[in-house]
Structure formats: C-alpha cells, structure tokens
Short mmCIF file of C-alpha atoms and ligand atoms in Angstrom, two decimals:
data_model
loop_
_atom_site.label_atom_id
_atom_site.label_comp_id
_atom_site.label_asym_id
_atom_site.label_seq_id
_atom_site.Cartn_x
_atom_site.Cartn_y
_atom_site.Cartn_z
CA MET A 1 -21.68 -18.88 -22.19
CA SER A 2 -19.42 -17.12 -24.68
CA ARG A 3 -17.64 -18.90 -27.54
CA PRO A 4 -14.07 -19.97 -26.83
CA ILE A 5 -11.36 -17.61 -28.05
CA ALA A 6 -7.85 -18.25 -29.36
CA ILE A 7 -5.52 -15.25 -29.24
CA THR A 8 -2.87 -16.32 -31.68
CA GLY A 9 0.68 -15.47 -32.65
CA GLY A 10 1.44 -12.73 -30.12
CA ARG A 11 4.37 -12.22 -27.76
CA VAL A 12 2.87 -13.43 -24.50
CA ILE A 13 4.24 -11.67 -21.42
CA ASP A 14 2.94 -13.15 -18.18
CA PRO A 15 5.35 -12.10 -15.42
CA ALA A 16 3.62 -14.21 -12.75
CA GLN A 17 4.61 -17.34 -14.68
CA GLY A 18 7.88 -16.01 -16.09
CA ILE A 19 6.48 -16.37 -19.61
CA ASP A 20 7.84 -14.16 -22.38
CA ARG A 21 7.61 -15.94 -25.73
CA LEU A 22 5.52 -16.30 -28.86
CA ALA A 23 2.44 -18.27 -27.89
CA ASP A 24 -1.28 -18.75 -28.40
CA VAL A 25 -3.64 -18.12 -25.52
CA LEU A 26 -6.76 -20.27 -25.39
CA LEU A 27 -9.79 -19.09 -23.44
CA LYS A 28 -12.82 -21.25 -22.69
CA ASP A 29 -15.84 -20.99 -20.39
CA GLY A 30 -14.63 -17.65 -19.06
CA LEU A 31 -11.30 -19.10 -17.94
CA VAL A 32 -7.79 -19.40 -19.32
CA GLU A 33 -7.52 -22.87 -20.85
CA ALA A 34 -3.88 -22.87 -21.91
CA VAL A 35 -0.89 -20.95 -23.20
CA THR A 36 0.44 -23.07 -26.04
CA ASP A 37 3.44 -22.69 -28.33
CA ALA A 38 2.85 -20.60 -31.45
CA PRO A 39 2.24 -21.18 -34.24
CA GLY A 40 -0.17 -23.84 -33.11
CA ASP A 41 -3.28 -25.33 -34.69
CA THR A 42 -6.28 -23.34 -33.58
CA PRO A 43 -8.79 -25.79 -32.18
CA GLU A 44 -12.10 -25.94 -34.00
CA GLY A 45 -14.93 -23.73 -32.83
CA TYR A 46 -12.70 -20.98 -31.40
CA ASP A 47 -13.04 -17.33 -32.38
CA VAL A 48 -9.60 -16.09 -33.37
CA VAL A 49 -8.01 -12.83 -32.29
CA ASP A 50 -4.89 -12.45 -34.43
CA ALA A 51 -2.24 -10.93 -32.16
CA THR A 52 0.67 -11.29 -34.59
CA GLY A 53 3.09 -8.42 -33.98
CA PHE A 54 1.39 -7.54 -30.69
CA VAL A 55 1.98 -8.23 -27.00
CA VAL A 56 -0.54 -10.39 -25.13
CA ALA A 57 -0.70 -9.94 -21.35
CA PRO A 58 -3.04 -10.56 -18.44
CA GLY A 59 -5.69 -7.82 -18.17
CA PHE A 60 -4.46 -4.87 -16.14
CA ILE A 61 -5.57 -4.42 -12.53
CA ASP A 62 -6.14 -0.92 -11.15
CA ILE A 63 -6.30 -0.72 -7.38
CA HIS A 64 -7.17 3.01 -7.39
CA THR A 65 -10.10 4.14 -9.56
CA HIS A 66 -12.65 6.87 -8.92
CA LEU A 67 -15.94 5.60 -10.35
CA ARG A 68 -18.01 8.38 -8.68
CA GLU A 69 -21.16 6.29 -8.18
CA PRO A 70 -23.16 6.73 -5.98
CA GLY A 71 -23.79 10.44 -5.86
CA LEU A 72 -21.51 11.97 -8.47
CA GLU A 73 -22.93 10.34 -11.60
CA HIS A 74 -22.52 13.58 -13.56
CA LYS A 75 -18.74 12.90 -13.40
CA GLU A 76 -18.77 9.13 -14.01
CA THR A 77 -20.86 6.05 -13.39
CA ILE A 78 -19.81 2.50 -12.74
CA ALA A 79 -20.99 1.68 -16.29
CA THR A 80 -19.01 4.46 -18.01
CA GLY A 81 -15.95 4.12 -15.78
CA THR A 82 -15.68 0.38 -16.37
CA ARG A 83 -16.21 0.83 -20.12
CA ALA A 84 -13.34 3.33 -20.05
CA ALA A 85 -11.31 0.84 -18.02
CA ALA A 86 -11.84 -1.80 -20.71
CA ALA A 87 -10.59 0.69 -23.32
CA GLY A 88 -7.51 1.17 -21.17
CA GLY A 89 -6.85 -2.58 -20.96
CA PHE A 90 -8.02 -2.93 -17.35
CA THR A 91 -10.14 -5.93 -16.41
CA THR A 92 -10.28 -5.24 -12.67
CA VAL A 93 -10.78 -1.87 -10.99
CA CYS A 94 -11.05 -0.99 -7.31
CA ALA A 95 -13.56 1.75 -6.60
CA MET A 96 -12.34 4.47 -4.26
CA PRO A 97 -14.82 5.42 -1.54
CA ASN A 98 -14.97 9.21 -2.05
CA THR A 99 -18.52 8.91 -3.34
CA GLU A 100 -21.64 10.55 -1.91
CA PRO A 101 -22.44 8.97 0.43
CA ALA A 102 -18.97 7.63 1.14
CA GLN A 103 -18.42 3.88 1.14
CA ASP A 104 -18.14 3.87 4.91
CA ASN A 105 -20.70 1.18 5.77
CA ALA A 106 -21.57 -2.29 4.54
CA SER A 107 -24.67 -1.33 2.56
CA ALA A 108 -22.80 1.40 0.64
CA VAL A 109 -20.10 -1.12 -0.24
CA GLU A 110 -22.67 -3.75 -1.21
CA PHE A 111 -24.33 -1.19 -3.51
CA VAL A 112 -21.09 -0.55 -5.39
CA LEU A 113 -20.35 -4.26 -5.70
CA ARG A 114 -23.89 -5.01 -6.90
CA ILE A 115 -23.95 -2.22 -9.51
CA GLY A 116 -20.48 -3.38 -10.52
CA ARG A 117 -21.83 -6.88 -11.15
CA GLU A 118 -24.95 -5.63 -12.93
CA ARG A 119 -23.55 -2.79 -15.04
CA GLY A 120 -19.79 -3.14 -14.87
CA VAL A 121 -18.03 -3.93 -18.14
CA VAL A 122 -15.12 -5.31 -16.10
CA ARG A 123 -14.68 -6.58 -12.53
CA VAL A 124 -15.39 -4.02 -9.81
CA LEU A 125 -13.92 -4.37 -6.33
CA ALA A 126 -14.52 -1.87 -3.55
CA ILE A 127 -12.35 0.05 -1.12
CA GLY A 128 -13.94 1.13 2.17
CA ALA A 129 -13.40 4.50 3.85
CA VAL A 130 -11.09 4.64 6.88
CA THR A 131 -13.27 7.14 8.73
CA LEU A 132 -16.98 7.87 8.79
CA GLY A 133 -17.86 10.26 5.96
CA ARG A 134 -14.10 10.41 5.27
CA ALA A 135 -14.14 13.19 7.85
CA GLY A 136 -11.03 11.98 9.64
CA VAL A 137 -12.67 11.79 13.06
CA GLN A 138 -14.06 8.33 13.76
CA LEU A 139 -13.01 4.97 12.35
CA VAL A 140 -15.52 2.98 10.29
CA GLU A 141 -16.60 -0.48 11.46
CA MET A 142 -13.62 -2.12 9.79
CA ALA A 143 -14.58 -5.73 10.44
CA GLU A 144 -18.07 -5.12 9.04
CA LEU A 145 -16.66 -3.58 5.86
CA ALA A 146 -14.14 -6.40 5.55
CA GLU A 147 -17.03 -8.84 5.73
CA ALA A 148 -18.85 -6.85 3.04
CA GLY A 149 -15.85 -7.54 0.80
CA VAL A 150 -13.68 -4.41 0.70
CA ILE A 151 -10.09 -4.98 -0.40
CA GLY A 152 -8.66 -2.19 1.76
CA PHE A 153 -9.46 1.09 3.44
CA SER A 154 -8.77 4.64 2.28
CA ASP A 155 -10.03 8.19 2.77
CA ASP A 156 -8.39 9.02 -0.57
CA GLY A 157 -8.78 12.63 -1.62
CA ASN A 158 -8.22 13.29 2.08
CA PRO A 159 -5.33 12.04 4.17
CA VAL A 160 -5.88 10.40 7.52
CA ALA A 161 -4.43 13.51 9.11
CA ASP A 162 -4.74 12.53 12.79
CA PRO A 163 -1.67 10.37 13.55
CA ASN A 164 -3.33 8.47 16.37
CA LEU A 165 -6.33 7.60 14.21
CA MET A 166 -3.91 6.32 11.57
CA ARG A 167 -2.19 4.32 14.27
CA GLN A 168 -5.52 2.75 15.26
CA ALA A 169 -6.44 2.02 11.65
CA LEU A 170 -3.08 0.30 11.11
CA THR A 171 -3.58 -1.69 14.30
CA TYR A 172 -6.96 -2.94 12.99
CA SER A 173 -5.36 -3.77 9.65
CA GLN A 174 -3.60 -6.57 11.50
CA VAL A 175 -6.98 -8.03 12.42
CA THR A 176 -8.62 -7.67 8.99
CA GLY A 177 -5.42 -8.41 7.05
CA LEU A 178 -6.41 -5.55 4.73
CA PRO A 179 -4.20 -2.55 3.90
CA ILE A 180 -4.70 1.05 4.97
CA ILE A 181 -4.21 3.04 1.77
CA ASN A 182 -3.23 6.56 2.72
CA HIS A 183 -3.32 9.70 0.60
CA CYS A 184 -0.12 11.05 2.10
CA GLU A 185 -0.37 14.79 2.28
CA GLU A 186 0.15 16.84 5.42
CA PRO A 187 -2.63 19.45 5.09
CA SER A 188 -0.94 22.01 7.30
CA ILE A 189 2.04 22.04 4.93
CA ALA A 190 0.08 21.75 1.67
CA GLY A 191 -2.11 24.67 2.76
CA ALA A 192 -3.79 26.38 -0.16
CA GLY A 193 -1.10 25.22 -2.59
CA GLN A 194 -2.25 24.67 -6.17
CA MET A 195 0.77 23.06 -7.80
CA GLN A 196 4.32 21.94 -7.07
CA MET A 197 6.25 24.70 -5.27
CA GLY A 198 9.08 26.16 -7.36
CA VAL A 199 10.06 28.50 -10.12
CA ILE A 200 7.10 27.62 -12.34
CA ALA A 201 4.57 28.18 -9.53
CA SER A 202 6.23 31.54 -8.84
CA HIS A 203 6.19 32.45 -12.53
CA LEU A 204 2.49 31.61 -12.72
CA GLY A 205 1.70 33.29 -9.41
CA LEU A 206 0.20 30.11 -8.00
CA ALA A 207 0.65 29.03 -4.38
CA GLY A 208 3.06 26.11 -4.25
CA VAL A 209 2.91 22.78 -2.40
CA PRO A 210 6.36 21.69 -1.19
CA PRO A 211 7.19 18.04 -1.83
CA GLU A 212 7.66 17.64 1.93
CA ALA A 213 3.86 17.88 2.32
CA GLU A 214 3.93 14.33 0.96
CA SER A 215 7.17 12.92 2.33
CA VAL A 216 6.54 14.07 5.90
CA MET A 217 3.38 11.99 5.99
CA VAL A 218 4.98 9.06 4.17
CA GLU A 219 7.67 9.01 6.90
CA ARG A 220 5.01 9.33 9.62
CA ASP A 221 3.00 6.43 8.23
CA ILE A 222 6.06 4.23 7.87
CA ALA A 223 6.87 4.87 11.53
CA LEU A 224 3.30 3.97 12.49
CA ALA A 225 3.38 0.83 10.34
CA GLU A 226 6.49 -0.20 12.26
CA LEU A 227 4.91 0.61 15.62
CA THR A 228 1.75 -1.37 14.90
CA ALA A 229 3.12 -4.04 12.54
CA GLY A 230 0.17 -2.95 10.39
CA ARG A 231 -0.24 -3.15 6.64
CA LEU A 232 0.38 0.20 4.96
CA HIS A 233 -0.10 1.06 1.31
CA ILE A 234 0.92 4.50 0.09
CA ALA A 235 -1.25 5.94 -2.67
CA HIS A 236 0.14 7.90 -5.61
CA LEU A 237 3.76 8.24 -4.48
CA SER A 238 5.25 11.21 -6.33
CA THR A 239 8.46 12.62 -4.85
CA ARG A 240 12.08 11.49 -4.70
CA ARG A 241 12.15 11.76 -0.93
CA SER A 242 9.03 9.58 -0.59
CA VAL A 243 10.52 6.94 -2.88
CA GLU A 244 13.68 6.89 -0.76
CA ALA A 245 11.60 6.55 2.43
CA VAL A 246 9.71 3.55 1.03
CA ARG A 247 12.96 1.99 -0.17
CA ARG A 248 14.40 2.21 3.36
CA ALA A 249 11.18 0.85 4.89
CA LYS A 250 11.29 -2.16 2.58
CA GLU A 251 14.94 -2.76 3.37
CA ARG A 252 13.89 -2.96 7.02
CA GLY A 253 11.24 -5.53 6.14
CA LEU A 254 8.16 -3.44 7.00
CA ARG A 255 4.75 -4.26 5.52
CA VAL A 256 4.73 -1.25 3.23
CA THR A 257 3.67 -1.15 -0.42
CA ALA A 258 3.31 1.79 -2.79
CA GLU A 259 1.81 2.76 -6.12
CA ALA A 260 2.56 5.43 -8.74
CA THR A 261 0.23 6.97 -11.31
CA PRO A 262 0.68 7.15 -15.08
CA HIS A 263 0.97 10.96 -14.91
CA HIS A 264 3.65 10.95 -12.23
CA VAL A 265 5.85 8.70 -14.40
CA SER A 266 5.39 10.68 -17.60
CA ILE A 267 4.70 14.42 -17.23
CA THR A 268 6.00 17.28 -15.08
CA GLU A 269 4.96 20.55 -13.46
CA ALA A 270 5.93 22.30 -16.71
CA TRP A 271 2.67 21.01 -18.20
CA VAL A 272 0.82 23.67 -16.20
CA TYR A 273 2.07 26.08 -18.88
CA GLY A 274 -0.30 24.25 -21.23
CA LEU A 275 2.41 23.63 -23.85
CA ALA A 276 2.71 19.85 -23.52
CA GLY A 277 5.71 20.12 -21.25
CA ALA A 278 7.51 22.96 -23.03
CA THR A 279 8.32 26.25 -21.29
CA PRO A 280 7.46 29.48 -23.08
CA ASP A 281 10.64 30.53 -24.92
CA ASP A 282 10.62 34.19 -24.01
CA GLY A 283 8.98 33.62 -20.64
CA ALA A 284 5.74 35.17 -21.89
CA LEU A 285 2.73 33.08 -20.91
CA THR A 286 0.38 31.94 -23.65
CA ILE A 287 -3.38 31.55 -23.61
CA ALA A 288 -2.83 27.87 -22.86
CA ALA A 289 -1.25 28.54 -19.45
CA TYR A 290 -3.03 27.54 -16.24
CA ASP A 291 -4.35 24.38 -17.90
CA THR A 292 -6.73 23.22 -15.16
CA ASN A 293 -6.51 19.67 -16.53
CA THR A 294 -3.02 19.56 -15.01
CA LYS A 295 -4.38 20.24 -11.52
CA VAL A 296 -4.08 17.01 -9.62
CA ASN A 297 -3.29 15.84 -6.14
CA PRO A 298 -0.44 15.11 -5.53
CA PRO A 299 0.64 17.79 -7.99
CA LEU A 300 2.72 17.17 -11.09
CA ARG A 301 6.32 17.23 -9.91
CA THR A 302 9.79 18.06 -11.20
CA GLN A 303 11.70 15.94 -13.74
CA ASP A 304 13.93 14.77 -10.90
CA ASP A 305 10.88 13.44 -9.04
CA VAL A 306 9.59 11.74 -12.19
CA ASP A 307 13.00 10.10 -12.62
CA ALA A 308 12.98 8.91 -9.00
CA VAL A 309 9.48 7.45 -9.34
CA VAL A 310 10.47 5.60 -12.53
CA GLU A 311 13.63 4.28 -10.81
CA GLY A 312 11.44 3.16 -7.90
CA LEU A 313 9.11 1.33 -10.27
CA ALA A 314 12.03 -0.27 -12.08
CA ASP A 315 13.69 -1.60 -8.91
CA GLY A 316 10.42 -2.64 -7.26
CA THR A 317 10.44 -0.02 -4.49
CA ILE A 318 7.14 1.09 -5.97
CA ASP A 319 5.13 -2.09 -6.32
CA MET A 320 2.58 -1.12 -8.90
CA ILE A 321 0.96 1.35 -11.24
CA ALA A 322 -2.45 2.57 -10.09
CA THR A 323 -4.27 5.13 -12.19
CA ASP A 324 -6.02 7.43 -9.70
CA HIS A 325 -8.45 7.87 -12.63
CA ALA A 326 -10.28 11.01 -11.49
CA PRO A 327 -13.02 12.00 -13.93
CA HIS A 328 -14.60 15.42 -13.46
CA ALA A 329 -17.39 17.32 -15.18
CA THR A 330 -16.47 20.14 -17.58
CA VAL A 331 -17.72 22.78 -15.12
CA ASP A 332 -15.28 21.46 -12.50
CA LYS A 333 -12.38 22.36 -14.79
CA GLU A 334 -13.63 25.35 -16.85
CA CYS A 335 -12.83 27.85 -14.14
CA THR A 336 -9.79 29.42 -12.54
CA TYR A 337 -6.89 27.21 -11.54
CA GLN A 338 -7.63 27.95 -7.89
CA GLU A 339 -11.26 26.86 -8.20
CA ALA A 340 -10.66 23.79 -10.37
CA ALA A 341 -11.15 20.27 -9.01
CA HIS A 342 -8.11 18.03 -8.61
CA GLY A 343 -7.76 15.07 -10.90
CA ILE A 344 -7.01 13.62 -14.33
CA SER A 345 -9.24 11.28 -16.33
CA ASN A 346 -6.55 8.83 -17.35
CA ILE A 347 -7.66 5.24 -17.38
CA GLU A 348 -7.86 5.24 -21.20
CA THR A 349 -4.41 6.79 -21.61
CA ALA A 350 -2.67 4.92 -18.77
CA PHE A 351 -0.82 2.38 -20.87
CA GLY A 352 0.41 4.98 -23.38
CA SER A 353 1.60 7.25 -20.55
CA CYS A 354 3.37 4.39 -18.78
CA MET A 355 5.14 3.57 -22.05
CA VAL A 356 6.91 6.96 -21.93
CA PRO A 357 9.66 5.68 -19.57
CA VAL A 358 9.71 2.35 -21.44
CA HIS A 359 10.40 4.05 -24.77
CA ALA A 360 13.01 6.21 -23.00
CA GLY A 361 14.82 3.01 -21.96
CA ARG A 362 14.29 3.60 -18.23
CA LEU A 363 11.79 0.82 -17.52
CA SER A 364 11.42 -2.52 -19.24
CA LEU A 365 8.14 -3.52 -20.83
CA GLU A 366 8.20 -6.74 -18.78
CA ALA A 367 8.57 -4.76 -15.54
CA LEU A 368 5.77 -2.41 -16.54
CA ILE A 369 3.43 -5.32 -17.24
CA GLU A 370 4.41 -6.92 -13.92
CA ARG A 371 3.53 -3.67 -12.11
CA MET A 372 0.12 -3.63 -13.82
CA THR A 373 -0.79 -7.32 -13.43
CA ALA A 374 1.09 -9.66 -11.09
CA ALA A 375 1.95 -6.99 -8.50
CA PRO A 376 -1.58 -5.67 -7.93
CA ALA A 377 -2.87 -9.28 -7.94
CA ARG A 378 -0.42 -10.10 -5.12
CA PHE A 379 -1.57 -6.99 -3.29
CA LEU A 380 -5.18 -8.17 -3.60
CA GLY A 381 -4.27 -11.76 -2.75
CA MET A 382 -6.51 -12.94 -5.59
CA ASP A 383 -6.17 -15.43 -8.43
CA LEU A 384 -5.93 -12.68 -11.04
CA GLY A 385 -3.24 -10.98 -13.08
CA SER A 386 -1.88 -14.10 -14.78
CA LEU A 387 -2.66 -16.43 -17.67
CA LYS A 388 -2.40 -19.56 -15.53
CA PRO A 389 -4.89 -22.24 -16.60
CA GLY A 390 -8.09 -21.87 -14.59
CA PHE A 391 -7.61 -18.16 -13.90
CA PRO A 392 -10.32 -15.78 -15.19
CA ALA A 393 -9.96 -15.19 -18.93
CA ASP A 394 -8.87 -11.56 -18.50
CA VAL A 395 -6.47 -10.63 -21.29
CA VAL A 396 -5.17 -7.54 -23.02
CA VAL A 397 -3.62 -7.28 -26.49
CA LEU A 398 -1.20 -4.37 -26.78
CA ASP A 399 0.66 -2.62 -29.54
CA PRO A 400 3.59 -1.01 -27.68
CA ALA A 401 4.78 0.80 -30.83
CA ALA A 402 1.49 2.26 -32.10
CA ALA A 403 1.31 6.05 -31.93
CA TRP A 404 -2.10 7.63 -31.46
CA SER A 405 -3.45 11.05 -30.76
CA VAL A 406 -5.40 11.63 -27.54
CA ASP A 407 -8.91 12.89 -28.25
CA PRO A 408 -10.88 13.24 -25.03
CA SER A 409 -14.15 13.58 -26.96
CA ALA A 410 -13.65 9.92 -27.93
CA PHE A 411 -13.20 8.80 -24.31
CA PHE A 412 -15.73 6.35 -22.96
CA SER A 413 -15.24 8.04 -19.59
CA LYS A 414 -17.53 10.98 -18.85
CA GLY A 415 -14.41 12.77 -17.64
CA LYS A 416 -12.73 14.56 -20.55
CA ASN A 417 -10.26 16.20 -18.18
CA THR A 418 -6.84 15.32 -19.52
CA PRO A 419 -3.82 17.54 -20.16
CA LEU A 420 -2.86 15.10 -22.94
CA ALA A 421 -5.58 16.28 -25.37
CA GLY A 422 -4.09 16.65 -28.83
CA THR A 423 -0.78 15.09 -27.85
CA SER A 424 0.50 11.79 -29.12
CA LEU A 425 1.11 8.63 -27.09
CA LYS A 426 3.06 5.60 -28.24
CA GLY A 427 1.51 2.39 -26.93
CA ARG A 428 -2.03 1.31 -27.60
CA VAL A 429 -4.56 -1.16 -26.22
CA MET A 430 -5.89 -3.17 -29.18
CA THR A 431 -8.26 -5.68 -27.57
CA THR A 432 -9.46 -6.33 -24.04
CA VAL A 433 -11.06 -9.59 -23.01
CA TYR A 434 -12.84 -9.86 -19.66
CA ALA A 435 -14.03 -13.22 -18.33
CA GLY A 436 -13.79 -14.64 -21.84
CA GLU A 437 -15.76 -11.84 -23.57
CA VAL A 438 -14.25 -9.22 -25.86
CA VAL A 439 -15.13 -5.95 -24.10
CA HIS A 440 -12.98 -3.59 -26.14
CA GLU A 441 -11.51 -3.51 -29.61
CA ALA A 442 -9.53 -0.46 -30.74
CA GLY A 443 -11.64 1.70 -32.96
CA VAL A 444 -14.67 -0.52 -32.53
CA HIS A 445 -17.44 0.19 -30.07
CA VAL A 446 -18.28 -3.06 -28.31
CA ALA A 447 -21.66 -2.71 -26.66
O1 LIG B 501 -6.32 14.59 -7.98
C1 LIG B 501 -6.96 13.83 -7.26
N1 LIG B 501 -8.25 13.59 -7.51
N2 LIG B 501 -6.36 13.27 -6.22
C2 LIG B 501 -7.04 12.55 -5.31
O2 LIG B 501 -6.43 12.05 -4.39
C3 LIG B 501 -8.51 12.42 -5.41
C4 LIG B 501 -8.94 12.57 -6.83
C5 LIG B 501 -10.44 12.74 -6.99
O3 LIG B 501 -11.19 12.03 -6.34
O4 LIG B 501 -10.85 13.57 -7.80
#
C-alpha cells in the first residue's frame, strides 16, 4: 500500500460538496481521508505535495475516450492512453467500443476491463457497442453486456442511423438503466463532407457538412427518448441548433444528457487553414492549409456554434466535458484531407483547451471543474468525482494560469495528431493522483 499523501495549501474546488476554499487534502490507503482547513499541521508520515498557488480538484472523469485496444494498438494502447489520461488530469476514462473487434460481446468487454486493471495507469471503464460489429443492423445482447460491466452503449464513430433500431435500443435502456450514447450525424446529409459547410469549405474546395446533419439526428433521438422514456446521451454536441434542442428537451423533463469536447469549446473551422485560427490576410492559402489534424467528426464549427456550446456548458444544458480523445497513427493523417482519418489526440491538452472560455470570462472555473468531475460521476452513478472522505483518492493539482507550448512529440499518447502543435495553452495539470498514487507530475516521467 502506498504512503499517505497530504496535498497542502491549495484552493480546493470540489463542486459535489460545494467546497471552494484553501484546504489540505489528506489521502490514505487509496482513499480520501479528509479535507481539512489550511494551513494545517501535516500529520507525520505523509508525503507532501505542496499545492500553494494551485487549484486542487477531484481527478477528471472522461466518459468518451478512444483507447484503440484491442486491434488498433498502432494508434494507442490501454497503457499509453491511460498514461496520457493521467497527464491530462483524468483518473477515470471510459473506453469507446470502436476497437477491432468491437466491444459488442461480454468477452470483448471483459478483455478491455482486465487489461485496464493490469496495465491501466488510471481507472478504465468500458462502453459496449449498440449493434453487432457497430454495423447498425442488429442490437447487441444488452443485458449480457450490462452484466459484464459496461457503463453505456454506443456505436460512436458511426451513428445508430436506423430510427427503429435506435427506438429499440432506447427501450432496452429502460431495462438496463444504462444510457444509449449516440454519435448524432445523419449520414445521408453529411454525405462525403470533410469539414463544416460554409465559406471556408468553399474557399478550400472541400465538401461541406451542414450543421443540420447533427441537429436533425439530435431532434430525432430526443423524440425517440420521449416515445420510449429511454435514457439518451448525446455525444460531442457541437452546433447551436443541437444545444437549443437539448435545452428544450431538458425543460420538458426528458432523460437526455449531453457532452461537449475540448475542441468544440475552443477552436473553429478557421483552423483548417492551418494558421492557428487566423484567416490568410490576402486570401492566398499557405502551405499550412488543409491541416489534417483539424479533421474531426463532428467537424470544427463556426464561432457562433462555439459560443452556443460554451453557453450550454455554462448553464448546464450540456452536462459535461468529454474528450473524444481520438489518437491516430501518423500515416492516417499524412495524406490528403479527404483521405485523412477523423479525430484529435487531445486528452493531454483537454484542460488547457477548456480553459480558453474560462480565461475569456464565458465559463467559470468552478463550472468547468463540475463538468469534468461531479457531472460525469452522476452520469456514471458511481462514488467518484469528489473529495468526500472514503471516495477513491483521485485528485488533480492544476495551475489555471500557467502557459505552456503544445509539443505533440512529448505526448504520452501514441497519437500526435493535434492541430494545437506549437500553440500555447494557458492552464496546466501539475500533478495527478490515482487511488492514492502519484501517476503524473508535470515535467517528470512517473513510471
Ligand atoms: O473524429 C472522430 N474520431 N469522431 C468520432 O466520432 C470517432 C473518432 C475516432 O474513433 O477516431
């Protein structure tokens, strides 16, 4: 058993308990022992993490992580993905089932959970597929997967396109109590689109995806959630119209929750120009244009959409941040924009990206931490995401003001695919503690 730890002198923000004050956090036997007033006397025998000037919060929970194992270990493994998660301040991640084979049966799920226990640097939970092979044709054995321990069902990467299949899945969600997490994108509208439809797509000569490809399916799923009284969770919400649809659904008391990604709260479609959000002055494209690291699904949106997503997060319409960490191999991105894989490796930059609206005064730090801790814990229905005595000793120490430059070659993730390379973020994870063990210290490689 690890030595007890005292994290001293920091500003402790624990939204689940309404705590926001200077305090010491004591960790013992893998559990939170107490949050005491600072400055306190550090009990003897405790290792001290000096958090003076920093924020101390429950470890972040990510309900949407692509760990790629089994089958796609050249992109990421459970070991590398969870090490990256620790660097990003996450102490719990939920593995999406778009692996090969897909997590569509109990033994596939048990494999992920077992490798998570054996090689995971942080806690690994599993999400089951909605349909066999994520092919959108036949439902998985939902009760069997629930018994194997999945926390929800998703065909993420693919939508559940068939409305009646979605209706059936939502009906079963009543029985299992587990959410159906849909990647809301109507394929017949998205077509061969590569990025957000609009002036920039036209300028670049790329086929555009209209925002309605998302909102049409969000509206469909809300209607089906109402019909079935099922439990719906909408993955990576990214447009103003979708946010408004979820807001109305919540006002009507439906069982609908939603998440937003760090990129959809911080960067726009203009990043496809490859100029860190700037547009070429004279309209002439530079060599940096068509940055394939900006290709993601749903696509990067307009500033108005980003504003709507941030407003949704601030007022609670969007329940939580979820990364959609999508690591890819270099070959998947060193190609034409049309051929490139969708996704951004972002679990190590998530906090810094989410601080963009905080520094802009559009989201409070307390709300952000709530959306990354208490809210996903409620979604999971687990005793996580808080520093209550007896809860797992999962803690993150943050410096919200520290500026740092993003260097993908220093990522623990195998996925170096980020459009943020060379840019600066303000907000840094200093230390991550999982189950009472320090699993990440900024600038220090913890084995
Ligand atoms: O950009 C994305 N990449 N969006 C998804 O929904 C799936 C993900 C992946 O698995 O690469």
